CSV table of C-alpha atoms in Angstrom, one decimal:
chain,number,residue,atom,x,y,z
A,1,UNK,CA,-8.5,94.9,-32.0
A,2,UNK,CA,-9.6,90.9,-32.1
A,3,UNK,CA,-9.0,88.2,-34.5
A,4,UNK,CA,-12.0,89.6,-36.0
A,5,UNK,CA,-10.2,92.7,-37.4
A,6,UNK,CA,-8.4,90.4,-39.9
A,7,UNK,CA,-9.6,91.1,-43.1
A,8,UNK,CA,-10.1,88.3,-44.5
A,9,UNK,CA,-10.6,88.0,-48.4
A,10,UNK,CA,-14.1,86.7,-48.8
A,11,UNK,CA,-12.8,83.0,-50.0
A,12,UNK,CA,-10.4,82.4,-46.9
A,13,UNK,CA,-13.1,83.7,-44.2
A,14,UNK,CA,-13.3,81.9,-41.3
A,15,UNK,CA,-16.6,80.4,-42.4
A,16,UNK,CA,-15.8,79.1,-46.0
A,17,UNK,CA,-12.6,77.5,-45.1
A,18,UNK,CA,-12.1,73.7,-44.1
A,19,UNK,CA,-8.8,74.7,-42.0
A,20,UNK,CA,-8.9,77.1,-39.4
A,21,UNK,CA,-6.5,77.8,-36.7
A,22,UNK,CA,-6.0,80.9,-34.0
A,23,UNK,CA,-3.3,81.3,-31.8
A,24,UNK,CA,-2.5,84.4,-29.5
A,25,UNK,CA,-0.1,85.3,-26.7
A,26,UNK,CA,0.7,88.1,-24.5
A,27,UNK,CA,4.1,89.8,-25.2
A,28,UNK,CA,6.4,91.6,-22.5
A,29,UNK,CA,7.3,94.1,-25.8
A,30,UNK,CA,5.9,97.1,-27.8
A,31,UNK,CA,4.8,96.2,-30.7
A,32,UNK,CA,7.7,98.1,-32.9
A,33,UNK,CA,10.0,95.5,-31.6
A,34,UNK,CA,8.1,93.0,-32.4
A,35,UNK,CA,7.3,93.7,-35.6
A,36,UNK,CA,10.9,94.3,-36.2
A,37,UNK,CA,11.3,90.8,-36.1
A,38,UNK,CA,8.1,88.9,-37.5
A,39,UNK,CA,9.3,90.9,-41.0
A,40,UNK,CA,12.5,89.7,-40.7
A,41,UNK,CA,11.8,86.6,-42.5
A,42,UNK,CA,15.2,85.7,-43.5
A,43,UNK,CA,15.8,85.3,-39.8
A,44,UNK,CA,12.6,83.2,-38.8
A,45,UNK,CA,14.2,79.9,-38.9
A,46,UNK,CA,16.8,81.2,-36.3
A,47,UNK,CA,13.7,81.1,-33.6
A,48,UNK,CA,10.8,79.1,-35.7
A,49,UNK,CA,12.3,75.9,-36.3
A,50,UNK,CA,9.4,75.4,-38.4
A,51,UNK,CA,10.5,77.6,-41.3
A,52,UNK,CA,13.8,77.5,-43.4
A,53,UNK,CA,14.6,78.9,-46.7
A,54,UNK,CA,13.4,82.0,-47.2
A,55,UNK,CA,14.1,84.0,-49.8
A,56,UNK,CA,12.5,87.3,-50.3
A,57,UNK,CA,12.1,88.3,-53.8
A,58,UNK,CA,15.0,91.3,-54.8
A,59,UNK,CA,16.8,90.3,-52.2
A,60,UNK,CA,16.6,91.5,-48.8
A,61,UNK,CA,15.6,90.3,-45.2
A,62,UNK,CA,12.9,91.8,-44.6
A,63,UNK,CA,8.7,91.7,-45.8
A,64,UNK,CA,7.2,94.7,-47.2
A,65,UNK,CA,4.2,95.8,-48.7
A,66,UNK,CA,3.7,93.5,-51.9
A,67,UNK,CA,6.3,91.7,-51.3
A,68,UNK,CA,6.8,88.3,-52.3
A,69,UNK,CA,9.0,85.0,-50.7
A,70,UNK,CA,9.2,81.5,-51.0
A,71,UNK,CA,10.1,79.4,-48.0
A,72,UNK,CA,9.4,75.9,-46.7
A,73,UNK,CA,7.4,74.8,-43.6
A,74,UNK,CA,5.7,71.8,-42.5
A,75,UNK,CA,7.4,70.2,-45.5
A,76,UNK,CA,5.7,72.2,-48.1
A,77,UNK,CA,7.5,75.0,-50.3
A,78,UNK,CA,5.4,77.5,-50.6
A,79,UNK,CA,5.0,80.6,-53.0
A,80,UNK,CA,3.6,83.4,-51.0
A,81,UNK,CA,2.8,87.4,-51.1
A,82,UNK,CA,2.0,89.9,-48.9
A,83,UNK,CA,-1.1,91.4,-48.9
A,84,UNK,CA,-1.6,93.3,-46.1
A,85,UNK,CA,1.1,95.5,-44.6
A,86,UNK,CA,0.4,97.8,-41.7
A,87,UNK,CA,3.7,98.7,-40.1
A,88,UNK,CA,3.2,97.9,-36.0
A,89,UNK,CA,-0.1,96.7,-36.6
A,90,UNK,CA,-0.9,94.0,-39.0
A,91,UNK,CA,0.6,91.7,-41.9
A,92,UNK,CA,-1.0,89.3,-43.8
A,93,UNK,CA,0.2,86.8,-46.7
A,94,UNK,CA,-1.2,84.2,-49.3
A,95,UNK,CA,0.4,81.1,-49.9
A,96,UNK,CA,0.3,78.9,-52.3
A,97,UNK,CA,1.8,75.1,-53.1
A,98,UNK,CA,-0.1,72.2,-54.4
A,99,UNK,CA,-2.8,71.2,-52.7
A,100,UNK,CA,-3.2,74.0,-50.7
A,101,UNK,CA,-3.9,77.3,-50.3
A,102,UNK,CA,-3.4,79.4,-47.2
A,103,UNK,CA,-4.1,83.1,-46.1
A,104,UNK,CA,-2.1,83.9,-42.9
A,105,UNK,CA,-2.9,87.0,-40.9
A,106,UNK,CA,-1.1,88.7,-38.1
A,107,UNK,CA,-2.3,91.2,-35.5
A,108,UNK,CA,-0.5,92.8,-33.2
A,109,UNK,CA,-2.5,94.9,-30.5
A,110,UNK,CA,-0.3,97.3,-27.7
A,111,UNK,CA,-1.7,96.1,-24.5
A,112,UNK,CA,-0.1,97.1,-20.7
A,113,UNK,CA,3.5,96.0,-20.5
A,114,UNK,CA,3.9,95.0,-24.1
A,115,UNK,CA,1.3,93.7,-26.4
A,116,UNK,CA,-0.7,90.9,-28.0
A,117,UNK,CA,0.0,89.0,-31.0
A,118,UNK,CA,-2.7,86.9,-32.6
A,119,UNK,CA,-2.0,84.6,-35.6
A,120,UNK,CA,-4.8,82.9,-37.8
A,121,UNK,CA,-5.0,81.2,-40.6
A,122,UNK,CA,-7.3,79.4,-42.6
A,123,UNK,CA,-6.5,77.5,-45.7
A,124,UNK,CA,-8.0,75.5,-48.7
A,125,UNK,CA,-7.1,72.3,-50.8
A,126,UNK,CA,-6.7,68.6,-50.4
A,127,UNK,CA,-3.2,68.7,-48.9
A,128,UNK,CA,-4.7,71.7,-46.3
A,129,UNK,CA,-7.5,69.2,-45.5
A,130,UNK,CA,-5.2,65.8,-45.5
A,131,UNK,CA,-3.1,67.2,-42.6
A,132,UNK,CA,-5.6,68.4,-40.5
A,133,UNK,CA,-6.8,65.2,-40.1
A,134,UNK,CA,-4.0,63.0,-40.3
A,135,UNK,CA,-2.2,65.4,-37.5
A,136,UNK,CA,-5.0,67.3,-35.7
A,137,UNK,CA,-3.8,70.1,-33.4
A,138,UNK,CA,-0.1,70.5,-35.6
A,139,UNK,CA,-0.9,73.7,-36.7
A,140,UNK,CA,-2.3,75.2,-33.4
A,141,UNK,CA,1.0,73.7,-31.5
A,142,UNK,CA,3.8,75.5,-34.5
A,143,UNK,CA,2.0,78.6,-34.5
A,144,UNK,CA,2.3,78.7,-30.8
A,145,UNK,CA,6.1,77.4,-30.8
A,146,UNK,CA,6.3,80.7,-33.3
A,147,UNK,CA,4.9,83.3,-30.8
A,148,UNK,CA,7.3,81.9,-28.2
A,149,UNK,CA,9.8,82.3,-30.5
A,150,UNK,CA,8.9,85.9,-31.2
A,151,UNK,CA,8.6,86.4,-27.4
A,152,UNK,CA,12.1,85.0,-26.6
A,153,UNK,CA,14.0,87.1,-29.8
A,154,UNK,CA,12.0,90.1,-28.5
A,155,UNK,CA,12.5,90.1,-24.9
A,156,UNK,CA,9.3,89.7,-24.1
């Protein structure tokens, strides 16, 4: 599995959107644990200091299939549902706010010793495009921060 095994809806492709950003890492963890811990949403902020106030829909802690959550990052509150849910494998979410639009995938591929976690995303809208140039690379260096997060809670 690659980045390329995201399926991307066709308006959030790679090629069609203004904002794109990929970030991988290799993790010393099977990929049960740590997906246990990327759906925990309600705990993200605890090792993402990027994140803060989530609230899945119904209650709860965790992401599922369908699920919906609002939660705030890089300043923006954002509206967002999952729309791809592969236990151990993959998860994907849209989210929305004004002025932007993102799609945010997750892989996670076993590899020797643990396994690889890739996150892309790619976004639309004038805030999407505003940031990117007014801080170029922010993305890129949070979405890092938020596999070394997942490495640290994980043991990996």
């Amino acid at each position: 599995m690659t980045a390329s095994a995201i399926r991307w809806p066709d308006r959030f492709a790679p090629g069609r959107a203004p904002v794109h950003v990929v970030n991988s890492l290799e993790i010393a963890a099977p990929p049960e644990a740590v997906w246990k811990v990327l759906i925990r949403a309600a705990d993200w902020s605890g090792f993402y200091a990027n994140a803060s106030k989530v609230v899945v829909e119904g209650g709860g802690a965790d992401l599922h299939a369908g699920a919906r959550f609002t939660w705030r990052t890089f300043g923006v509150g954002l509206k967002t549902e999952v729309k791809e849910f592969e236990p151990f494998e993959r998860i994907a979410w849209l989210a929305v706010a004004p002025g932007i639009e993102a799609y945010h995938a997750w892989l996670i591929e076993p590899s020797p010793g643990g396994c690889r976690v890739i996150t892309e995303e790619t976004q639309h809208g004038f805030a999407a495009r505003a940031g990117r140039l007014i801080f170029p690379g922010r993305m890129e260096h949070w979405h890092q921060r938020w596999l070394e997060g997942l490495a640290r809670v994980t043991g990996g």
